[in-house]
mmCIF file of C-alpha atoms in Angstrom:
data_model
loop_
_atom_site.group_PDB
_atom_site.id
_atom_site.type_symbol
_atom_site.label_atom_id
_atom_site.label_comp_id
_atom_site.label_asym_id
_atom_site.label_seq_id
_atom_site.Cartn_x
_atom_site.Cartn_y
_atom_site.Cartn_z
ATOM 1 C CA MET A 1 22.642 -24.555 17.000
ATOM 2 C CA VAL A 2 20.143 -21.706 17.057
ATOM 3 C CA ALA A 3 21.411 -18.402 15.626
ATOM 4 C CA ILE A 4 20.669 -14.869 16.766
ATOM 5 C CA VAL A 5 19.768 -11.784 14.727
ATOM 6 C CA LEU A 6 20.061 -8.323 16.276
ATOM 7 C CA VAL A 7 17.885 -5.593 14.742
ATOM 8 C CA GLY A 8 18.253 -1.974 15.775
ATOM 9 C CA HIS A 9 18.580 1.658 14.804
ATOM 10 C CA SER A 10 22.279 2.136 15.550
ATOM 11 C CA PRO A 11 25.020 0.110 13.797
ATOM 12 C CA GLU A 12 27.473 0.986 16.587
ATOM 13 C CA LEU A 13 25.126 -0.246 19.304
ATOM 14 C CA LEU A 14 24.693 -3.606 17.579
ATOM 15 C CA ARG A 15 28.402 -3.967 16.815
ATOM 16 C CA GLY A 16 29.147 -3.538 20.496
ATOM 17 C CA LEU A 17 26.490 -6.019 21.525
ATOM 18 C CA ARG A 18 27.741 -8.559 18.998
ATOM 19 C CA ALA A 19 31.220 -8.266 20.523
ATOM 20 C CA MET A 20 29.706 -8.994 23.949
ATOM 21 C CA LEU A 21 27.935 -12.069 22.594
ATOM 22 C CA ALA A 22 31.106 -13.289 20.905
ATOM 23 C CA GLN A 23 32.783 -13.203 24.294
ATOM 24 C CA ALA A 24 29.905 -14.887 26.160
ATOM 25 C CA ALA A 25 29.078 -17.497 23.523
ATOM 26 C CA PRO A 26 31.700 -17.589 20.740
ATOM 27 C CA ALA A 27 30.194 -20.603 18.974
ATOM 28 C CA VAL A 28 26.836 -18.928 18.343
ATOM 29 C CA LEU A 29 26.190 -17.401 14.938
ATOM 30 C CA VAL A 30 25.105 -13.768 15.377
ATOM 31 C CA SER A 31 24.037 -11.478 12.550
ATOM 32 C CA VAL A 32 23.190 -7.779 12.855
ATOM 33 C CA ALA A 33 20.993 -5.400 10.871
ATOM 34 C CA GLY A 34 21.451 -1.894 12.204
ATOM 35 C CA GLY A 35 20.884 1.486 10.590
ATOM 36 C CA THR A 36 19.648 2.346 7.110
ATOM 37 C CA ASP A 37 21.391 1.372 3.878
ATOM 38 C CA GLY A 38 23.313 4.629 4.075
ATOM 39 C CA GLY A 39 24.421 3.992 7.659
ATOM 40 C CA ALA A 40 22.050 6.536 9.223
ATOM 41 C CA LEU A 41 20.137 5.802 12.429
ATOM 42 C CA GLY A 42 17.102 3.725 11.510
ATOM 43 C CA THR A 43 16.108 0.320 10.218
ATOM 44 C CA SER A 44 16.001 -1.160 6.737
ATOM 45 C CA ALA A 45 13.760 -4.076 5.791
ATOM 46 C CA PRO A 46 16.129 -5.309 3.033
ATOM 47 C CA MET A 47 19.078 -5.322 5.463
ATOM 48 C CA ILE A 48 17.031 -7.217 8.057
ATOM 49 C CA LEU A 49 15.918 -9.717 5.424
ATOM 50 C CA ALA A 50 19.512 -10.293 4.294
ATOM 51 C CA ALA A 51 20.663 -10.811 7.890
ATOM 52 C CA VAL A 52 17.891 -13.315 8.642
ATOM 53 C CA ARG A 53 18.373 -15.203 5.381
ATOM 54 C CA GLY A 54 22.110 -15.280 6.012
ATOM 55 C CA VAL A 55 21.859 -17.010 9.388
ATOM 56 C CA LEU A 56 19.050 -19.352 8.301
ATOM 57 C CA ALA A 57 21.283 -20.638 5.499
ATOM 58 C CA GLU A 58 23.915 -21.561 8.101
ATOM 59 C CA ALA A 59 21.714 -22.545 11.041
ATOM 60 C CA PRO A 60 19.202 -25.343 10.360
ATOM 61 C CA ASP A 61 17.874 -25.044 13.934
ATOM 62 C CA GLY A 62 16.563 -21.560 13.230
ATOM 63 C CA ALA A 63 17.075 -18.065 14.601
ATOM 64 C CA VAL A 64 15.775 -15.778 17.337
ATOM 65 C CA VAL A 65 15.462 -12.089 16.409
ATOM 66 C CA LEU A 66 15.780 -9.336 19.016
ATOM 67 C CA LEU A 67 15.013 -5.671 18.367
ATOM 68 C CA ASP A 68 15.985 -2.477 20.150
ATOM 69 C CA LEU A 69 12.729 -0.491 19.964
ATOM 70 C CA GLY A 70 9.167 -1.053 18.857
ATOM 71 C CA SER A 71 9.650 1.258 15.901
ATOM 72 C CA ALA A 72 11.870 -1.424 14.315
ATOM 73 C CA ALA A 73 8.927 -3.838 14.302
ATOM 74 C CA LEU A 74 7.392 -2.548 11.049
ATOM 75 C CA ALA A 75 10.587 -3.018 9.052
ATOM 76 C CA LEU A 76 11.127 -6.410 10.703
ATOM 77 C CA GLU A 77 7.603 -7.545 9.836
ATOM 78 C CA MET A 78 8.090 -6.418 6.262
ATOM 79 C CA ALA A 79 11.337 -8.396 6.027
ATOM 80 C CA LEU A 80 9.834 -11.561 7.530
ATOM 81 C CA ASP A 81 6.900 -11.360 5.105
ATOM 82 C CA ASP A 82 9.409 -11.924 2.299
ATOM 83 C CA LEU A 83 10.702 -15.223 3.709
ATOM 84 C CA VAL A 84 9.465 -18.486 2.208
ATOM 85 C CA PRO A 85 7.171 -20.312 4.697
ATOM 86 C CA ALA A 86 9.780 -22.987 5.491
ATOM 87 C CA ASP A 87 12.240 -20.261 6.525
ATOM 88 C CA ARG A 88 9.628 -18.166 8.342
ATOM 89 C CA ALA A 89 8.759 -21.221 10.440
ATOM 90 C CA ARG A 90 12.343 -21.307 11.751
ATOM 91 C CA VAL A 91 12.286 -17.703 13.006
ATOM 92 C CA ARG A 92 11.086 -16.475 16.400
ATOM 93 C CA VAL A 93 10.859 -12.807 17.358
ATOM 94 C CA SER A 94 11.651 -11.984 20.977
ATOM 95 C CA ARG A 95 9.796 -9.512 23.192
ATOM 96 C CA GLY A 96 12.838 -9.395 25.465
ATOM 97 C CA ALA A 97 15.140 -6.484 26.245
ATOM 98 C CA LEU A 98 17.864 -6.255 23.612
ATOM 99 C CA VAL A 99 21.067 -6.511 25.648
ATOM 100 C CA GLU A 100 20.021 -8.862 28.440
ATOM 101 C CA GLY A 101 17.801 -10.891 26.128
ATOM 102 C CA ALA A 102 20.550 -11.348 23.556
ATOM 103 C CA VAL A 103 23.141 -12.412 26.138
ATOM 104 C CA ARG A 104 20.747 -14.916 27.728
ATOM 105 C CA ALA A 105 19.680 -16.219 24.320
ATOM 106 C CA ALA A 106 23.287 -16.635 23.173
ATOM 107 C CA VAL A 107 24.202 -18.600 26.294
ATOM 108 C CA GLU A 108 21.144 -20.821 25.881
ATOM 109 C CA ALA A 109 21.910 -21.352 22.186
ATOM 110 C CA ALA A 110 25.549 -22.194 22.952
ATOM 111 C CA GLY A 111 24.282 -24.856 25.340
ATOM 112 C CA GLY A 112 22.403 -26.488 22.482
ATOM 113 C CA GLY A 113 18.932 -25.329 23.484
ATOM 114 C CA PRO A 114 16.188 -25.606 20.854
ATOM 115 C CA LEU A 115 14.459 -22.595 19.296
ATOM 116 C CA THR A 116 11.702 -22.468 21.945
ATOM 117 C CA ALA A 117 14.253 -22.513 24.796
ATOM 118 C CA VAL A 118 16.407 -19.792 23.219
ATOM 119 C CA LEU A 119 13.302 -17.644 22.727
ATOM 120 C CA ALA A 120 12.210 -18.209 26.328
ATOM 121 C CA ALA A 121 15.691 -17.345 27.614
ATOM 122 C CA SER A 122 15.614 -14.074 25.659
ATOM 123 C CA GLU A 123 12.290 -13.031 27.186
ATOM 124 C CA VAL A 124 13.270 -12.986 30.849
ATOM 125 C CA PRO A 125 11.875 -9.671 32.147
ATOM 126 C CA PRO A 126 14.254 -6.688 31.919
ATOM 127 C CA GLY A 127 16.142 -6.082 35.141
ATOM 128 C CA HIS A 128 15.700 -9.630 36.416
ATOM 129 C CA ASP A 129 18.499 -10.311 38.917
ATOM 130 C CA LYS A 130 20.619 -7.539 37.425
ATOM 131 C CA LEU A 131 21.167 -6.263 40.970
ATOM 132 C CA PRO A 132 21.830 -8.400 44.046
ATOM 133 C CA ASP A 133 18.855 -9.126 46.330
ATOM 134 C CA ASP A 134 20.273 -7.019 49.172
ATOM 135 C CA TRP A 135 20.731 -3.955 46.960
ATOM 136 C CA PRO A 136 19.249 -0.974 48.835
ATOM 137 C CA ALA A 137 15.977 0.428 47.518
ATOM 138 C CA ASN A 138 16.392 3.611 45.505
ATOM 139 C CA GLY A 139 16.305 6.674 47.740
ATOM 140 C CA THR A 140 17.344 4.749 50.861
ATOM 141 C CA ALA A 141 21.076 4.383 50.204
ATOM 142 C CA PRO A 142 23.310 6.563 52.355
ATOM 143 C CA GLY A 143 24.276 9.432 50.181
ATOM 144 C CA MET B 1 -4.526 11.304 -18.937
ATOM 145 C CA ILE B 2 -1.503 11.308 -16.660
ATOM 146 C CA SER B 3 1.851 10.261 -18.132
ATOM 147 C CA THR B 4 4.836 8.679 -16.398
ATOM 148 C CA GLY B 5 6.594 12.035 -16.849
ATOM 149 C CA ASP B 6 3.762 13.716 -14.936
ATOM 150 C CA PHE B 7 4.262 11.227 -12.114
ATOM 151 C CA SER B 8 8.017 11.906 -12.100
ATOM 152 C CA ARG B 9 7.183 15.578 -11.654
ATOM 153 C CA PHE B 10 4.870 14.624 -8.779
ATOM 154 C CA LEU B 11 7.765 12.816 -7.054
ATOM 155 C CA GLU B 12 10.119 15.756 -7.685
ATOM 156 C CA THR B 13 7.558 18.141 -6.232
ATOM 157 C CA PHE B 14 7.022 15.893 -3.209
ATOM 158 C CA ALA B 15 10.795 15.658 -2.660
ATOM 159 C CA ALA B 16 11.211 19.434 -2.866
ATOM 160 C CA ARG B 17 8.274 20.131 -0.520
ATOM 161 C CA ILE B 18 9.499 17.544 1.986
ATOM 162 C CA HIS B 19 12.923 19.163 1.881
ATOM 163 C CA ASP B 20 11.367 22.569 2.539
ATOM 164 C CA ALA B 21 9.250 21.123 5.364
ATOM 165 C CA LYS B 22 12.108 19.126 6.910
ATOM 166 C CA GLU B 23 12.483 21.426 9.909
ATOM 167 C CA GLU B 24 8.732 21.699 10.445
ATOM 168 C CA LEU B 25 8.263 17.919 10.318
ATOM 169 C CA THR B 26 11.181 17.347 12.658
ATOM 170 C CA GLN B 27 9.850 19.941 15.045
ATOM 171 C CA LEU B 28 6.374 18.348 15.033
ATOM 172 C CA ASP B 29 7.986 14.954 15.613
ATOM 173 C CA SER B 30 10.145 16.265 18.439
ATOM 174 C CA ALA B 31 6.945 17.190 20.283
ATOM 175 C CA ILE B 32 5.382 13.731 20.112
ATOM 176 C CA GLY B 33 7.898 11.322 18.576
ATOM 177 C CA ASP B 34 11.626 10.926 18.163
ATOM 178 C CA ALA B 35 12.321 14.033 16.079
ATOM 179 C CA ASP B 36 13.366 12.093 13.003
ATOM 180 C CA HIS B 37 10.401 12.263 10.609
ATOM 181 C CA GLY B 38 11.655 15.297 8.655
ATOM 182 C CA ILE B 39 15.211 14.004 8.475
ATOM 183 C CA ASN B 40 14.080 10.496 7.509
ATOM 184 C CA MET B 41 11.625 11.583 4.814
ATOM 185 C CA ASP B 42 14.091 14.092 3.374
ATOM 186 C CA ARG B 43 16.798 11.414 3.202
ATOM 187 C CA GLY B 44 14.411 9.028 1.449
ATOM 188 C CA MET B 45 13.104 11.558 -1.054
ATOM 189 C CA THR B 46 16.627 12.810 -1.758
ATOM 190 C CA ALA B 47 17.473 9.211 -2.684
ATOM 191 C CA ILE B 48 14.438 9.207 -5.002
ATOM 192 C CA MET B 49 15.713 12.367 -6.707
ATOM 193 C CA GLU B 50 19.008 10.576 -7.339
ATOM 194 C CA LEU B 51 17.143 7.539 -8.636
ATOM 195 C CA LEU B 52 14.819 9.319 -11.093
ATOM 196 C CA PRO B 53 17.330 10.330 -13.805
ATOM 197 C CA GLY B 54 18.557 6.719 -14.043
ATOM 198 C CA LEU B 55 15.103 5.305 -14.667
ATOM 199 C CA PRO B 56 14.203 4.636 -18.296
ATOM 200 C CA ASP B 57 11.158 6.484 -19.644
ATOM 201 C CA GLY B 58 8.789 3.666 -19.004
ATOM 202 C CA ASP B 59 5.597 2.716 -17.311
ATOM 203 C CA ALA B 60 4.150 4.255 -14.172
ATOM 204 C CA GLY B 61 4.261 0.909 -12.360
ATOM 205 C CA THR B 62 8.041 0.635 -12.574
ATOM 206 C CA LEU B 63 8.494 4.246 -11.470
ATOM 207 C CA PHE B 64 6.480 3.779 -8.295
ATOM 208 C CA LYS B 65 7.791 0.283 -7.498
ATOM 209 C CA GLN B 66 11.370 1.563 -7.664
ATOM 210 C CA THR B 67 10.339 4.518 -5.505
ATOM 211 C CA GLY B 68 8.796 2.196 -2.909
ATOM 212 C CA MET B 69 11.807 -0.103 -2.753
ATOM 213 C CA LYS B 70 14.163 2.852 -2.322
ATOM 214 C CA LEU B 71 12.103 4.388 0.482
ATOM 215 C CA ILE B 72 11.966 1.069 2.360
ATOM 216 C CA SER B 73 15.761 0.873 2.487
ATOM 217 C CA THR B 74 16.621 4.537 3.061
ATOM 218 C CA VAL B 75 13.961 6.218 5.220
ATOM 219 C CA GLY B 76 14.793 4.289 8.390
ATOM 220 C CA GLY B 77 11.815 4.981 10.638
ATOM 221 C CA ALA B 78 8.337 3.468 10.552
ATOM 222 C CA SER B 79 7.532 5.810 7.680
ATOM 223 C CA GLY B 80 9.947 3.830 5.458
ATOM 224 C CA PRO B 81 7.884 0.630 5.396
ATOM 225 C CA LEU B 82 4.653 2.675 5.319
ATOM 226 C CA TYR B 83 5.430 5.070 2.458
ATOM 227 C CA GLY B 84 7.398 2.274 0.787
ATOM 228 C CA THR B 85 4.367 -0.015 0.883
ATOM 229 C CA PHE B 86 2.165 2.827 -0.380
ATOM 230 C CA PHE B 87 4.284 3.383 -3.487
ATOM 231 C CA LEU B 88 4.825 -0.353 -4.084
ATOM 232 C CA ARG B 89 1.059 -0.943 -4.119
ATOM 233 C CA LEU B 90 0.558 2.108 -6.330
ATOM 234 C CA GLY B 91 3.138 0.696 -8.750
ATOM 235 C CA THR B 92 1.544 -2.737 -8.717
ATOM 236 C CA ALA B 93 -1.891 -1.214 -9.410
ATOM 237 C CA PHE B 94 -0.611 0.851 -12.362
ATOM 238 C CA GLY B 95 1.332 -2.097 -13.805
ATOM 239 C CA THR B 96 2.687 -1.527 -17.289
ATOM 240 C CA ALA B 97 0.327 1.359 -18.133
ATOM 241 C CA THR B 98 2.032 4.493 -19.459
ATOM 242 C CA GLU B 99 -1.104 6.643 -19.340
ATOM 243 C CA ILE B 100 -3.288 6.728 -16.249
ATOM 244 C CA GLY B 101 -6.844 8.089 -16.166
ATOM 245 C CA PRO B 102 -8.693 9.466 -13.117
ATOM 246 C CA THR B 103 -10.377 6.127 -12.352
ATOM 247 C CA GLU B 104 -7.060 4.219 -12.426
ATOM 248 C CA LEU B 105 -5.452 6.976 -10.349
ATOM 249 C CA ALA B 106 -8.105 6.675 -7.660
ATOM 250 C CA ALA B 107 -7.900 2.851 -7.729
ATOM 251 C CA GLY B 108 -4.107 2.995 -7.411
ATOM 252 C CA PHE B 109 -4.285 5.341 -4.423
ATOM 253 C CA ARG B 110 -6.950 3.119 -2.849
ATOM 254 C CA ALA B 111 -4.585 0.127 -3.219
ATOM 255 C CA GLY B 112 -1.776 2.190 -1.666
ATOM 256 C CA LEU B 113 -3.967 3.209 1.256
ATOM 257 C CA GLU B 114 -5.013 -0.401 1.852
ATOM 258 C CA GLY B 115 -1.349 -1.375 1.885
ATOM 259 C CA VAL B 116 -0.571 1.296 4.486
ATOM 260 C CA ILE B 117 -3.449 0.127 6.685
ATOM 261 C CA ALA B 118 -2.448 -3.544 6.363
ATOM 262 C CA ARG B 119 1.195 -2.767 7.187
ATOM 263 C CA GLY B 120 0.696 -0.248 9.984
ATOM 264 C CA LYS B 121 -2.556 -1.660 11.385
ATOM 265 C CA ALA B 122 -3.777 1.871 12.065
ATOM 266 C CA GLY B 123 -7.377 2.921 11.585
ATOM 267 C CA LEU B 124 -9.196 6.230 11.474
ATOM 268 C CA ASP B 125 -8.718 8.400 14.591
ATOM 269 C CA ASP B 126 -5.460 6.684 15.608
ATOM 270 C CA LYS B 127 -3.806 9.995 14.670
ATOM 271 C CA THR B 128 -1.512 8.810 11.903
ATOM 272 C CA MET B 129 -0.995 9.368 8.176
ATOM 273 C CA VAL B 130 -4.124 7.227 7.672
ATOM 274 C CA ASP B 131 -6.292 10.087 8.962
ATOM 275 C CA ALA B 132 -5.089 12.316 6.109
ATOM 276 C CA MET B 133 -5.017 9.594 3.459
ATOM 277 C CA VAL B 134 -8.508 8.113 3.941
ATOM 278 C CA PRO B 135 -10.452 11.315 3.140
ATOM 279 C CA ALA B 136 -8.017 12.262 0.358
ATOM 280 C CA VAL B 137 -8.456 8.933 -1.438
ATOM 281 C CA ALA B 138 -12.224 9.181 -0.993
ATOM 282 C CA ALA B 139 -12.090 12.609 -2.672
ATOM 283 C CA LEU B 140 -10.131 11.171 -5.611
ATOM 284 C CA GLU B 141 -12.727 8.413 -5.982
ATOM 285 C CA ALA B 142 -15.636 10.837 -5.766
ATOM 286 C CA GLY B 143 -14.170 13.142 -8.389
ATOM 287 C CA VAL B 144 -13.200 10.869 -11.273
ATOM 288 C CA GLY B 145 -15.361 12.957 -13.630
ATOM 289 C CA ASP B 146 -13.263 16.085 -13.077
ATOM 290 C CA LEU B 147 -9.608 15.363 -12.332
ATOM 291 C CA PRO B 148 -8.373 18.901 -11.480
ATOM 292 C CA ALA B 149 -11.257 19.402 -9.056
ATOM 293 C CA ALA B 150 -10.671 15.936 -7.547
ATOM 294 C CA LEU B 151 -6.967 16.645 -7.003
ATOM 295 C CA ASP B 152 -7.830 19.912 -5.296
ATOM 296 C CA ALA B 153 -10.486 18.242 -3.155
ATOM 297 C CA ALA B 154 -8.036 15.477 -2.191
ATOM 298 C CA ALA B 155 -5.392 17.981 -1.030
ATOM 299 C CA ILE B 156 -7.974 19.882 1.001
ATOM 300 C CA ALA B 157 -9.415 16.676 2.460
ATOM 301 C CA ALA B 158 -5.947 15.524 3.534
ATOM 302 C CA ALA B 159 -5.300 18.832 5.328
ATOM 303 C CA GLU B 160 -8.706 18.652 7.003
ATOM 304 C CA GLY B 161 -8.009 15.086 8.107
ATOM 305 C CA ARG B 162 -4.629 16.134 9.479
ATOM 306 C CA ASP B 163 -6.170 19.001 11.456
ATOM 307 C CA ARG B 164 -9.199 16.986 12.583
ATOM 308 C CA VAL B 165 -7.065 14.589 14.641
ATOM 309 C CA THR B 166 -4.734 17.183 16.177
ATOM 310 C CA PRO B 167 -6.788 17.323 19.421
ATOM 311 C CA PHE B 168 -6.796 13.508 19.622
ATOM 312 C CA VAL B 169 -4.603 11.233 21.725
ATOM 313 C CA ALA B 170 -2.198 9.214 19.554
ATOM 314 C CA ARG B 171 -2.699 5.453 19.656
ATOM 315 C CA LYS B 172 0.074 4.263 17.334
ATOM 316 C CA GLY B 173 3.832 4.544 17.094
ATOM 317 C CA ARG B 174 6.186 6.476 19.296
ATOM 318 C CA ALA B 175 3.601 9.232 19.840
ATOM 319 C CA SER B 176 1.414 6.760 21.738
ATOM 320 C CA TYR B 177 4.095 6.531 24.470
ATOM 321 C CA LEU B 178 3.042 10.057 25.430
ATOM 322 C CA GLY B 179 -0.592 9.147 26.044
ATOM 323 C CA GLU B 180 -2.727 12.164 26.903
ATOM 324 C CA ARG B 181 0.179 14.534 26.335
ATOM 325 C CA SER B 182 0.019 13.858 22.581
ATOM 326 C CA ALA B 183 -3.364 15.626 22.416
ATOM 327 C CA GLY B 184 -3.110 19.056 20.784
ATOM 328 C CA HIS B 185 0.010 18.249 18.770
ATOM 329 C CA GLN B 186 -0.277 18.068 14.978
ATOM 330 C CA ASP B 187 0.707 14.614 13.720
ATOM 331 C CA PRO B 188 3.902 14.555 11.620
ATOM 332 C CA GLY B 189 2.801 11.574 9.495
ATOM 333 C CA ALA B 190 -0.554 13.167 8.651
ATOM 334 C CA THR B 191 1.408 16.320 7.813
ATOM 335 C CA SER B 192 3.748 14.607 5.326
ATOM 336 C CA THR B 193 0.770 12.801 3.767
ATOM 337 C CA THR B 194 -0.957 16.152 3.267
ATOM 338 C CA ILE B 195 2.207 17.372 1.526
ATOM 339 C CA LEU B 196 1.979 14.287 -0.714
ATOM 340 C CA PHE B 197 -1.525 15.146 -1.896
ATOM 341 C CA GLU B 198 -0.689 18.849 -2.282
ATOM 342 C CA SER B 199 2.322 17.837 -4.395
ATOM 343 C CA LEU B 200 0.131 15.598 -6.545
ATOM 344 C CA ARG B 201 -2.329 18.421 -7.153
ATOM 345 C CA ASP B 202 0.297 21.033 -7.921
ATOM 346 C CA ALA B 203 2.471 18.797 -10.113
ATOM 347 C CA LEU B 204 -0.427 17.551 -12.237
ATOM 348 C CA ARG B 205 -2.003 20.994 -12.483
ATOM 349 C CA ALA B 206 1.250 22.364 -13.854
ATOM 350 C CA GLY B 207 1.285 19.706 -16.595
#
């Protein structure tokens, strides 16, 4: 089963999201790397590397990584550069929105989807079917 | 020749100057970024200050490699991987040498700059720390015959690079989200890099 790694600036944000994933897809292995080593807001390449290595050791099918903001990408890239090629080849980085992408990815992974399918599930555009089709356009609802 | 102790003093000076500039850097970053550059750099350099007394009196390579590793895990923002890579490459270039001459210094800083460019994928005029670092390293390389003059020229070149790109539109990082509105704001990364070269000059001049 494909695992999921959540990378972000806030440990609390990722803890909450992991709890949501545990409810939606309890069988899926989810690891988080949030905040700096001292727990401040930010990202830490060594923490990201440890999280990715941790899930890869348990999940032969690989892992999809989601990040909260583009400014986490540098630390993520640095961490992935330190993986051996065989491990790096089992990692995909998602361009999807963190919360929706992670939930969709977890559900796909729980269903046994391969790495490419879990990645694709995570990259559904933000806001896709979040609101019902007959939801009134903004500014037109009776106020 | 520059000793490992001289380089420790450089890091102490950089840490102290960053601490003093914390509010200024944060204020610059609040105009065009996420207002964390001063806080992040101060946290990282404070961790370096805690690290320095525990390091054995050894080679310059170990000093800067340890510095780089610490910054990568404590700074938090994009500047963590960037300054971390800079110091890691500097440490790798210096290796086990305990005395560094002007030519090795310039070569080490060139390696650090190349690491920053490879990691951040920023070029000249993108309005980043690269715009301060490129002319400063060139000044170090041009001045290997007279180290004090080269250090002074590098600090001045960094400040000129920082100021040169202030009218520009940022093309990298969080500042690029602002588009045209970033024009006219001094770049926080180019500012901290200027502090780095001023710290190098002042620490080595004192020694």
